[in-house]
Amino acid sequence: MSPFRRSLSLLVLATCATTPALAAAQLTSEQTDFFEKQIRPILTERCYECHSVEKKTKGGLALDSAASVLKGGDTSPALVPGDPEKSLLIEAVRYKNHDLQMPPKRPLSDAEVHSLEEWVKMGAPDPRTAPVVAAKKGRVIDIAEGRKFWSFQPIARVEPPKVDGVTSPIDAFIRAKLQEKGQRPAPPADKRTLLRRATYDLIGLPPTPKEVDDFLADTSPDAFDKVIERLLASPHYGERWGRHWLDVARYADSNGMDENLAFGEAWRYRDYVVKSFNEDKPYDQFLVEQIAGDLLPPSEDAITATGFLSLGARVLAEPDMQKLEMDIIDEQIDTTGKAFLGMTFGCVRCHDHKFDPIRQDDYYAMAAIFRSTRSLSRDKIGVIKTWYEHSLATPEQLAEKKKFDDALKAKKADVAKIVAGARAEVKKVVLDHATDYLAAAALLPARPILADADPVAKAAQLDTAIVLSCRQYLDLHPDLPLFAPWRELAQKRDADGVRQHYGPIFSAALDAKKGPEFDALNDAKGFLALPAKDADVLDSATLAKIAAMNTEVADMEAKGPELPAIMSVADSEKVVPALAIHLRGSYLTLGKVVDRNFPEVMRTSYTEPIFPAKHSGRLELARWMASSEHPLTARVIVNRIWTWHFGQGIVATTDNFGLLGARPSHPELLDWLARNFIENGWSIKDLHRLIMKSATYQQASTVSFSESDKVDPRIVDPEDHLLWRAHIERLEAEEIRDAMLMVSDWLDLSMGGKTIPLHDKEFVFNHTSKDATTYESPRRALYLPVIRNHLYNMLEQFDYPDPTMPTGARNSTVIAPQALIMMNSPVVMEASQRLAAKLAKLSNDDQRLEQVYALLYSRPPLDHEKANALALLHDFATTEPPDRAWAMLCHTLMAANEFIYLR
């Protein structure tokens, strides 16, 4: 390596940030997860050999802790957090600068480079807070010590504290802590606010004016209890709460990643989830079905549930099958851990968990269970692998599909025949002018471009593309004996000499139909090769005919029968009872072999589980997770339900109950809820009743502080961790859209069924790289296609979750594009116009204003609001027709905070 290149290499690796990288305390769970799964393995496998405290620190740089990365090496900075284009580190790993390439022996893969780029864009978040000290043994995980952590402790049996005037156990726990801190709760919310909150909460839709009036008129003590029961009995309850679970299950209708194929049968899993919530399926059963439904007594529902394991994004064109299979297993373990146990298992593929008491032995003991699970089909689309599906097709459907496939094949053969015939005719003409093409090529400069070939070709009435490719072919093949005379003549630009020499040769070859000259003339990749694109070869009439035939084929394919199937998994034919640890996550470097098992720190029995010899062990794993003795399962799900009701969890990190996760704000309440949940048959609807009947749920979002109070909660608890008032929450993306459609009588409330307009395994992006998926359906947003890599923009701007990973709690941001969406989105404008048309049926403006406020805000307009609205309508009337004026007023009211926020 040259001194210049060596110095540049050191410069690249001397990584000290010019702007602060994100500290561990600032990291979100998604950033930590990204580092552990994407960045740490790259650093460990490709960088630590030369840049770690325990091995070498070339250039004075160590990359095995956040502090050492920030400190940098001997020379200037190379990493600019937030800006990969200014980071020499990124330039080096891209391998585009010949003098600046790292690692020096073998470049990173494209996926690894992309991961590093994304990491730098994020601000280089790094959870490795502890400094690495040389010559010390690695961290030893003490299981006994690990079990002392709060989330691995058995669920405690606790009694609600005694609080005067409190009957709800939830209120007892909340009020006791408030009293301890010298705070008092907010007063009860008014009935309109409470009904609006509960209706959106349980069914994701606004209450109708009649429902508001009925609730206001009902003065009985159990009026709100009746509202809860009505909403829980609504089929739309399952749609709202099923969508919560689909966030956790990273539901999508396409694969994303390298090959974005349509998950044409994923809708069955979505509908299974909706149905399960509506039926109040016991959560332990819900869990078991999703992990091992195919191993239960035969049931279409149970098999459909295993779509949970099949929905992950996969690199389907990965040529290394063993790597692909382990990548799938890793995704399944990681998702299962986060969804059901609130644990991050993904990083343990490469090393013992850096924070939690989870060892590689535990990871590969679970991986052995999933290694005996079949997730991929034997069918392929070229080199693209596909997911396993359980067929539901009847013999009649199979016969119909075969008949259709044969007809489609014949149709495609007709098109191919027309194309081949047309190209053959063109080739015949080209052969007749073979000498002319050689002569024209002799007039071009070496390494010509299209602009060089065009005037020469037109002067000789030849095809420009063929003249150009002829010359390029001859330049790339200088050693062909047949064209040695041509090279001499071309140097002199002697086109006539070329014709005189090759005319007789080619004429004789075409007559004889054999010999090397004949072969050269007919070589499909030779000097007279036709352009690959038909548009560059065929005339417009022929192209139009072929395009019409291809349209017929496309229409025929679009209308063709689909064989019903369930996206699922199954046990492999060969069960793997044990699996070797993959050192640093690579199946090429194996360590000790571990038997199938469960993570030791979570096991409540010292007796080793016994797994069936002929089955994967998924059923045993699922039943262990669903056990009432498991320290995590019930805690995690009741915390999720609490989060979806209150906007924040008792444990704020819903998907991480480990050391890096938040500690519970009310640990006794969490354990009481978890135990009560189990004792009540794992019923989620009963948990709703318990939560929503509490004064804590029903309190107002207003501040109850007065001058006589000793403690101002706005100062001591501004984020409302102790729940001294209700949170003001923005509606989720789907609720905003669905509410607009509902109040304008546009919403189609039909349930279930396939809604993605693509066949199973069809490419989402066609040959033009455009996604033809549309979102114009008036169905609920739950049923709109979820396309990975290309989400519906309106939902995405309002914090729709990333469908490639489990999301237990959505973000709730406030950004400028949200206002622009509410101003300019065609959906918003169409809903406004429809709402205006609906109001036009009323007899006067006063009635219309009363109705629009009732529909949008569940209340009548205040006097000043009515006056302002009438003035606005009057002003518009001078320049706009009445329907347009009302549409603009409706649009304004829909875009207001009161419509998209809950108090």
Short mmCIF file of N, CA, C and O in Angstrom, two decimals, residues 170-270:
data_model
loop_
_atom_site.label_atom_id
_atom_site.label_comp_id
_atom_site.label_asym_id
_atom_site.label_seq_id
_atom_site.Cartn_x
_atom_site.Cartn_y
_atom_site.Cartn_z
N ILE A 170 -57.77 -0.03 40.50
CA ILE A 170 -56.85 0.82 39.72
C ILE A 170 -56.74 2.18 40.37
O ILE A 170 -55.63 2.71 40.57
N ASP A 171 -57.88 2.77 40.72
CA ASP A 171 -57.85 4.09 41.35
C ASP A 171 -57.10 4.05 42.68
O ASP A 171 -56.42 5.02 43.04
N ALA A 172 -57.22 2.94 43.40
CA ALA A 172 -56.52 2.84 44.69
C ALA A 172 -55.01 2.95 44.49
O ALA A 172 -54.34 3.69 45.22
N PHE A 173 -54.48 2.24 43.53
CA PHE A 173 -53.04 2.31 43.28
C PHE A 173 -52.63 3.71 42.79
O PHE A 173 -51.62 4.27 43.24
N ILE A 174 -53.41 4.29 41.89
CA ILE A 174 -53.06 5.61 41.33
C ILE A 174 -53.18 6.69 42.38
O ILE A 174 -52.27 7.52 42.57
N ARG A 175 -54.30 6.70 43.11
CA ARG A 175 -54.52 7.75 44.11
C ARG A 175 -53.51 7.65 45.26
O ARG A 175 -53.07 8.68 45.80
N ALA A 176 -53.17 6.43 45.65
CA ALA A 176 -52.21 6.27 46.76
C ALA A 176 -50.87 6.91 46.40
O ALA A 176 -50.26 7.59 47.23
N LYS A 177 -50.43 6.72 45.16
CA LYS A 177 -49.15 7.31 44.77
C LYS A 177 -49.28 8.83 44.64
O LYS A 177 -48.33 9.56 44.98
N LEU A 178 -50.42 9.31 44.17
CA LEU A 178 -50.62 10.76 44.09
C LEU A 178 -50.60 11.38 45.49
O LEU A 178 -49.98 12.43 45.72
N GLN A 179 -51.27 10.71 46.44
CA GLN A 179 -51.27 11.22 47.81
C GLN A 179 -49.87 11.21 48.40
O GLN A 179 -49.47 12.15 49.11
N GLU A 180 -49.13 10.18 48.07
CA GLU A 180 -47.75 10.08 48.56
C GLU A 180 -46.91 11.26 48.08
O GLU A 180 -46.03 11.75 48.78
N LYS A 181 -47.22 11.75 46.87
CA LYS A 181 -46.47 12.87 46.28
C LYS A 181 -47.14 14.22 46.57
O LYS A 181 -46.69 15.25 46.06
N GLY A 182 -48.23 14.20 47.34
CA GLY A 182 -48.90 15.45 47.67
C GLY A 182 -49.71 16.02 46.52
O GLY A 182 -49.96 17.23 46.48
N GLN A 183 -50.15 15.18 45.60
CA GLN A 183 -50.92 15.64 44.43
C GLN A 183 -52.35 15.13 44.51
O GLN A 183 -52.66 14.19 45.26
N ARG A 184 -53.21 15.75 43.74
CA ARG A 184 -54.59 15.28 43.66
C ARG A 184 -55.00 15.15 42.19
O ARG A 184 -54.44 15.83 41.32
N PRO A 185 -55.94 14.24 41.92
CA PRO A 185 -56.32 14.00 40.52
C PRO A 185 -57.20 15.09 39.95
O PRO A 185 -57.79 15.89 40.69
N ALA A 186 -57.30 15.10 38.64
CA ALA A 186 -58.20 16.03 37.95
C ALA A 186 -59.64 15.61 38.20
O ALA A 186 -59.93 14.46 38.52
N PRO A 187 -60.59 16.51 38.03
CA PRO A 187 -62.01 16.15 38.18
C PRO A 187 -62.47 15.26 37.03
O PRO A 187 -61.76 15.11 36.04
N PRO A 188 -63.65 14.68 37.14
CA PRO A 188 -64.15 13.84 36.04
C PRO A 188 -64.35 14.65 34.76
O PRO A 188 -64.68 15.84 34.80
N ALA A 189 -64.16 13.99 33.64
CA ALA A 189 -64.40 14.63 32.34
C ALA A 189 -65.90 14.81 32.14
O ALA A 189 -66.72 14.05 32.69
N ASP A 190 -66.29 15.82 31.36
CA ASP A 190 -67.71 15.98 31.05
C ASP A 190 -68.16 14.82 30.16
O ASP A 190 -67.35 14.14 29.53
N LYS A 191 -69.47 14.61 30.08
CA LYS A 191 -69.99 13.43 29.40
C LYS A 191 -69.69 13.43 27.91
O LYS A 191 -69.44 12.36 27.32
N ARG A 192 -69.71 14.59 27.27
CA ARG A 192 -69.38 14.64 25.83
C ARG A 192 -67.93 14.20 25.60
O ARG A 192 -67.65 13.40 24.69
N THR A 193 -67.04 14.74 26.40
CA THR A 193 -65.61 14.40 26.26
C THR A 193 -65.40 12.91 26.52
O THR A 193 -64.66 12.24 25.79
N LEU A 194 -66.04 12.40 27.56
CA LEU A 194 -65.86 11.00 27.92
C LEU A 194 -66.36 10.07 26.83
O LEU A 194 -65.71 9.08 26.48
N LEU A 195 -67.53 10.40 26.27
CA LEU A 195 -68.08 9.54 25.22
C LEU A 195 -67.19 9.57 23.97
O LEU A 195 -66.95 8.53 23.35
N ARG A 196 -66.73 10.75 23.61
CA ARG A 196 -65.86 10.85 22.43
C ARG A 196 -64.57 10.07 22.66
O ARG A 196 -64.10 9.34 21.78
N ARG A 197 -64.00 10.19 23.85
CA ARG A 197 -62.77 9.45 24.19
C ARG A 197 -63.00 7.95 24.11
O ARG A 197 -62.23 7.21 23.49
N ALA A 198 -64.07 7.47 24.73
CA ALA A 198 -64.32 6.03 24.79
C ALA A 198 -64.64 5.46 23.42
O ALA A 198 -64.22 4.34 23.08
N THR A 199 -65.38 6.21 22.59
CA THR A 199 -65.79 5.70 21.28
C THR A 199 -64.59 5.57 20.36
O THR A 199 -64.41 4.53 19.70
N TYR A 200 -63.79 6.60 20.29
CA TYR A 200 -62.56 6.48 19.50
C TYR A 200 -61.66 5.39 20.07
O TYR A 200 -61.03 4.63 19.33
N ASP A 201 -61.60 5.32 21.39
CA ASP A 201 -60.72 4.36 22.07
C ASP A 201 -61.06 2.92 21.69
O ASP A 201 -60.17 2.11 21.39
N LEU A 202 -62.34 2.60 21.67
CA LEU A 202 -62.74 1.21 21.48
C LEU A 202 -63.05 0.84 20.04
O LEU A 202 -62.84 -0.32 19.64
N ILE A 203 -63.57 1.77 19.24
CA ILE A 203 -63.89 1.38 17.85
C ILE A 203 -63.19 2.25 16.81
O ILE A 203 -63.32 2.00 15.62
N GLY A 204 -62.47 3.28 17.24
CA GLY A 204 -61.70 4.08 16.29
C GLY A 204 -62.53 4.98 15.41
O GLY A 204 -62.05 5.44 14.37
N LEU A 205 -63.77 5.25 15.80
CA LEU A 205 -64.67 6.09 15.01
C LEU A 205 -65.33 7.12 15.94
O LEU A 205 -65.42 6.89 17.15
N PRO A 206 -65.82 8.23 15.40
CA PRO A 206 -66.46 9.23 16.27
C PRO A 206 -67.87 8.78 16.68
O PRO A 206 -68.53 8.05 15.94
N PRO A 207 -68.33 9.24 17.82
CA PRO A 207 -69.73 8.94 18.19
C PRO A 207 -70.68 9.73 17.30
O PRO A 207 -70.37 10.84 16.86
N THR A 208 -71.82 9.17 17.01
CA THR A 208 -72.81 9.88 16.20
C THR A 208 -73.53 10.89 17.09
O THR A 208 -73.57 10.74 18.32
N PRO A 209 -74.14 11.92 16.50
CA PRO A 209 -74.92 12.87 17.31
C PRO A 209 -76.00 12.17 18.15
O PRO A 209 -76.25 12.56 19.29
N LYS A 210 -76.62 11.14 17.60
CA LYS A 210 -77.65 10.42 18.36
C LYS A 210 -77.05 9.72 19.57
O LYS A 210 -77.64 9.71 20.66
N GLU A 211 -75.88 9.11 19.39
CA GLU A 211 -75.22 8.43 20.52
C GLU A 211 -74.86 9.43 21.61
O GLU A 211 -74.97 9.13 22.81
N VAL A 212 -74.45 10.63 21.21
CA VAL A 212 -74.16 11.67 22.19
C VAL A 212 -75.42 12.07 22.93
O VAL A 212 -75.45 12.15 24.17
N ASP A 213 -76.49 12.31 22.19
CA ASP A 213 -77.76 12.72 22.81
C ASP A 213 -78.27 11.64 23.76
O ASP A 213 -78.76 11.95 24.87
N ASP A 214 -78.19 10.39 23.35
CA ASP A 214 -78.67 9.29 24.20
C ASP A 214 -77.87 9.21 25.50
O ASP A 214 -78.45 8.98 26.58
N PHE A 215 -76.57 9.40 25.41
CA PHE A 215 -75.72 9.33 26.61
C PHE A 215 -76.01 10.51 27.54
O PHE A 215 -76.07 10.35 28.77
N LEU A 216 -76.22 11.69 26.96
CA LEU A 216 -76.53 12.85 27.79
C LEU A 216 -77.89 12.68 28.49
O LEU A 216 -78.07 13.12 29.63
N ALA A 217 -78.81 12.02 27.80
CA ALA A 217 -80.16 11.84 28.36
C ALA A 217 -80.20 10.74 29.42
O ALA A 217 -81.13 10.71 30.25
N ASP A 218 -79.22 9.84 29.40
CA ASP A 218 -79.21 8.71 30.35
C ASP A 218 -78.55 9.17 31.65
O ASP A 218 -77.33 9.34 31.73
N THR A 219 -79.34 9.37 32.65
CA THR A 219 -78.82 9.85 33.95
C THR A 219 -78.62 8.73 34.95
O THR A 219 -78.34 8.98 36.12
N SER A 220 -78.77 7.49 34.53
CA SER A 220 -78.60 6.36 35.45
C SER A 220 -77.14 6.22 35.85
O SER A 220 -76.23 6.61 35.12
N PRO A 221 -76.86 5.62 37.02
CA PRO A 221 -75.47 5.47 37.49
C PRO A 221 -74.61 4.60 36.56
O PRO A 221 -73.38 4.76 36.52
N ASP A 222 -75.25 3.70 35.84
CA ASP A 222 -74.49 2.80 34.98
C ASP A 222 -74.52 3.24 33.51
O ASP A 222 -74.31 2.42 32.60
N ALA A 223 -74.79 4.52 33.26
CA ALA A 223 -74.90 5.00 31.87
C ALA A 223 -73.61 4.74 31.10
O ALA A 223 -73.65 4.28 29.95
N PHE A 224 -72.46 5.02 31.72
CA PHE A 224 -71.20 4.81 31.00
C PHE A 224 -70.88 3.33 30.87
O PHE A 224 -70.29 2.89 29.87
N ASP A 225 -71.29 2.52 31.84
CA ASP A 225 -71.10 1.07 31.74
C ASP A 225 -71.82 0.53 30.51
O ASP A 225 -71.30 -0.35 29.79
N LYS A 226 -73.01 1.07 30.25
CA LYS A 226 -73.77 0.62 29.08
C LYS A 226 -73.08 1.03 27.78
O LYS A 226 -73.10 0.31 26.78
N VAL A 227 -72.46 2.21 27.79
CA VAL A 227 -71.68 2.64 26.62
C VAL A 227 -70.54 1.67 26.36
O VAL A 227 -70.29 1.25 25.22
N ILE A 228 -69.83 1.31 27.42
CA ILE A 228 -68.69 0.38 27.28
C ILE A 228 -69.16 -0.94 26.67
O ILE A 228 -68.54 -1.47 25.73
N GLU A 229 -70.26 -1.48 27.18
CA GLU A 229 -70.75 -2.77 26.68
C GLU A 229 -71.19 -2.65 25.22
O GLU A 229 -70.96 -3.57 24.42
N ARG A 230 -71.84 -1.54 24.87
CA ARG A 230 -72.26 -1.35 23.47
C ARG A 230 -71.05 -1.32 22.54
O ARG A 230 -71.06 -1.94 21.47
N LEU A 231 -70.03 -0.62 22.95
CA LEU A 231 -68.84 -0.50 22.10
C LEU A 231 -68.07 -1.82 22.02
O LEU A 231 -67.55 -2.18 20.96
N LEU A 232 -67.97 -2.54 23.12
CA LEU A 232 -67.27 -3.83 23.10
C LEU A 232 -68.02 -4.85 22.25
O LEU A 232 -67.41 -5.77 21.70
N ALA A 233 -69.33 -4.69 22.14
CA ALA A 233 -70.13 -5.62 21.32
C ALA A 233 -70.11 -5.25 19.84
O ALA A 233 -70.53 -6.04 18.99
N SER A 234 -69.61 -4.07 19.53
CA SER A 234 -69.57 -3.64 18.12
C SER A 234 -68.53 -4.43 17.34
O SER A 234 -67.42 -4.67 17.83
N PRO A 235 -68.85 -4.85 16.12
CA PRO A 235 -67.83 -5.54 15.30
C PRO A 235 -66.65 -4.64 14.97
O PRO A 235 -65.57 -5.13 14.64
N HIS A 236 -66.85 -3.33 15.08
CA HIS A 236 -65.77 -2.39 14.78
C HIS A 236 -64.75 -2.32 15.92
O HIS A 236 -63.66 -1.79 15.72
N TYR A 237 -65.11 -2.87 17.09
CA TYR A 237 -64.13 -2.98 18.17
C TYR A 237 -62.94 -3.82 17.71
O TYR A 237 -61.77 -3.46 17.90
N GLY A 238 -63.21 -4.96 17.09
CA GLY A 238 -62.12 -5.84 16.64
C GLY A 238 -61.25 -5.18 15.60
O GLY A 238 -60.04 -5.44 15.52
N GLU A 239 -61.84 -4.31 14.78
CA GLU A 239 -61.04 -3.60 13.78
C GLU A 239 -60.08 -2.62 14.44
O GLU A 239 -58.92 -2.52 14.05
N ARG A 240 -60.58 -1.91 15.44
CA ARG A 240 -59.72 -0.93 16.12
C ARG A 240 -58.62 -1.63 16.92
O ARG A 240 -57.44 -1.30 16.79
N TRP A 241 -58.97 -2.60 17.73
CA TRP A 241 -57.97 -3.23 18.59
C TRP A 241 -57.15 -4.27 17.84
O TRP A 241 -55.99 -4.54 18.19
N GLY A 242 -57.73 -4.83 16.78
CA GLY A 242 -56.92 -5.69 15.92
C GLY A 242 -55.80 -4.92 15.27
O GLY A 242 -54.68 -5.42 15.11
N ARG A 243 -56.06 -3.64 14.90
CA ARG A 243 -55.01 -2.81 14.29
C ARG A 243 -53.88 -2.57 15.28
O ARG A 243 -52.70 -2.53 14.90
N HIS A 244 -54.21 -2.40 16.56
CA HIS A 244 -53.15 -2.28 17.58
C HIS A 244 -52.22 -3.50 17.52
O HIS A 244 -51.00 -3.35 17.53
N TRP A 245 -52.83 -4.69 17.48
CA TRP A 245 -51.99 -5.89 17.47
C TRP A 245 -51.22 -6.02 16.16
O TRP A 245 -50.08 -6.48 16.14
N LEU A 246 -51.81 -5.59 15.06
CA LEU A 246 -51.10 -5.65 13.77
C LEU A 246 -49.85 -4.79 13.78
O LEU A 246 -48.87 -5.09 13.09
N ASP A 247 -49.85 -3.70 14.55
CA ASP A 247 -48.62 -2.92 14.74
C ASP A 247 -47.54 -3.79 15.36
O ASP A 247 -46.38 -3.75 14.96
N VAL A 248 -47.93 -4.54 16.37
CA VAL A 248 -46.98 -5.40 17.08
C VAL A 248 -46.51 -6.54 16.17
O VAL A 248 -45.34 -6.93 16.19
N ALA A 249 -47.42 -7.05 15.36
CA ALA A 249 -47.11 -8.20 14.49
C ALA A 249 -46.43 -7.80 13.20
O ALA A 249 -46.23 -8.62 12.32
N ARG A 250 -46.05 -6.52 13.03
CA ARG A 250 -45.42 -5.92 11.83
C ARG A 250 -46.15 -6.37 10.55
O ARG A 250 -45.56 -6.80 9.56
N TYR A 251 -47.49 -6.21 10.60
CA TYR A 251 -48.32 -6.65 9.48
C TYR A 251 -48.02 -5.83 8.23
O TYR A 251 -47.87 -4.61 8.27
N ALA A 252 -48.00 -6.50 7.09
CA ALA A 252 -47.85 -5.83 5.79
C ALA A 252 -48.46 -6.71 4.72
O ALA A 252 -48.63 -7.92 4.90
N ASP A 253 -48.75 -6.08 3.57
CA ASP A 253 -49.29 -6.81 2.42
C ASP A 253 -48.24 -7.04 1.35
O ASP A 253 -48.57 -7.47 0.24
N SER A 254 -46.99 -6.74 1.67
CA SER A 254 -45.90 -7.03 0.73
C SER A 254 -44.63 -7.29 1.50
O SER A 254 -44.49 -6.91 2.67
N ASN A 255 -43.68 -7.94 0.84
CA ASN A 255 -42.44 -8.33 1.49
C ASN A 255 -41.50 -7.17 1.74
O ASN A 255 -40.79 -7.12 2.74
N GLY A 256 -41.46 -6.19 0.80
CA GLY A 256 -40.45 -5.14 0.91
C GLY A 256 -39.08 -5.69 0.56
O GLY A 256 -38.94 -6.60 -0.25
N MET A 257 -38.05 -5.13 1.16
CA MET A 257 -36.66 -5.58 0.96
C MET A 257 -36.28 -5.58 -0.51
O MET A 257 -36.68 -4.71 -1.27
N ASP A 258 -35.50 -6.59 -0.92
CA ASP A 258 -34.96 -6.60 -2.28
C ASP A 258 -36.00 -6.97 -3.32
O ASP A 258 -36.00 -6.46 -4.44
N GLU A 259 -36.90 -7.85 -2.98
CA GLU A 259 -37.92 -8.31 -3.91
C GLU A 259 -39.28 -8.06 -3.28
O GLU A 259 -39.74 -8.82 -2.43
N ASN A 260 -39.91 -6.97 -3.68
CA ASN A 260 -41.16 -6.56 -3.03
C ASN A 260 -42.35 -7.28 -3.66
O ASN A 260 -43.10 -6.72 -4.46
N LEU A 261 -42.50 -8.54 -3.28
CA LEU A 261 -43.62 -9.35 -3.77
C LEU A 261 -44.84 -9.14 -2.89
O LEU A 261 -44.73 -8.89 -1.69
N ALA A 262 -46.01 -9.24 -3.49
CA ALA A 262 -47.25 -9.07 -2.75
C ALA A 262 -47.52 -10.27 -1.86
O ALA A 262 -47.42 -11.42 -2.30
N PHE A 263 -47.86 -10.00 -0.60
CA PHE A 263 -48.37 -11.03 0.29
C PHE A 263 -49.87 -11.14 0.01
O PHE A 263 -50.71 -10.55 0.70
N GLY A 264 -50.22 -11.88 -1.02
CA GLY A 264 -51.60 -11.93 -1.48
C GLY A 264 -52.57 -12.59 -0.53
O GLY A 264 -53.79 -12.45 -0.67
N GLU A 265 -52.04 -13.30 0.47
CA GLU A 265 -52.92 -14.00 1.41
C GLU A 265 -52.76 -13.49 2.83
O GLU A 265 -53.33 -14.05 3.76
N ALA A 266 -51.99 -12.41 3.03
CA ALA A 266 -51.78 -11.89 4.38
C ALA A 266 -53.08 -11.41 5.02
O ALA A 266 -53.22 -11.43 6.24
N TRP A 267 -54.03 -10.99 4.19
CA TRP A 267 -55.31 -10.49 4.71
C TRP A 267 -56.01 -11.49 5.60
O TRP A 267 -56.78 -11.11 6.50
N ARG A 268 -55.75 -12.77 5.38
CA ARG A 268 -56.40 -13.79 6.22
C ARG A 268 -55.93 -13.65 7.68
O ARG A 268 -56.71 -13.83 8.62
N TYR A 269 -54.63 -13.36 7.86
CA TYR A 269 -54.12 -13.15 9.22
C TYR A 269 -54.75 -11.90 9.82
O TYR A 269 -55.16 -11.90 10.99
N ARG A 270 -54.83 -10.82 9.03
CA ARG A 270 -55.47 -9.59 9.52
C ARG A 270 -56.90 -9.87 9.99
O ARG A 270 -57.30 -9.46 11.09
#
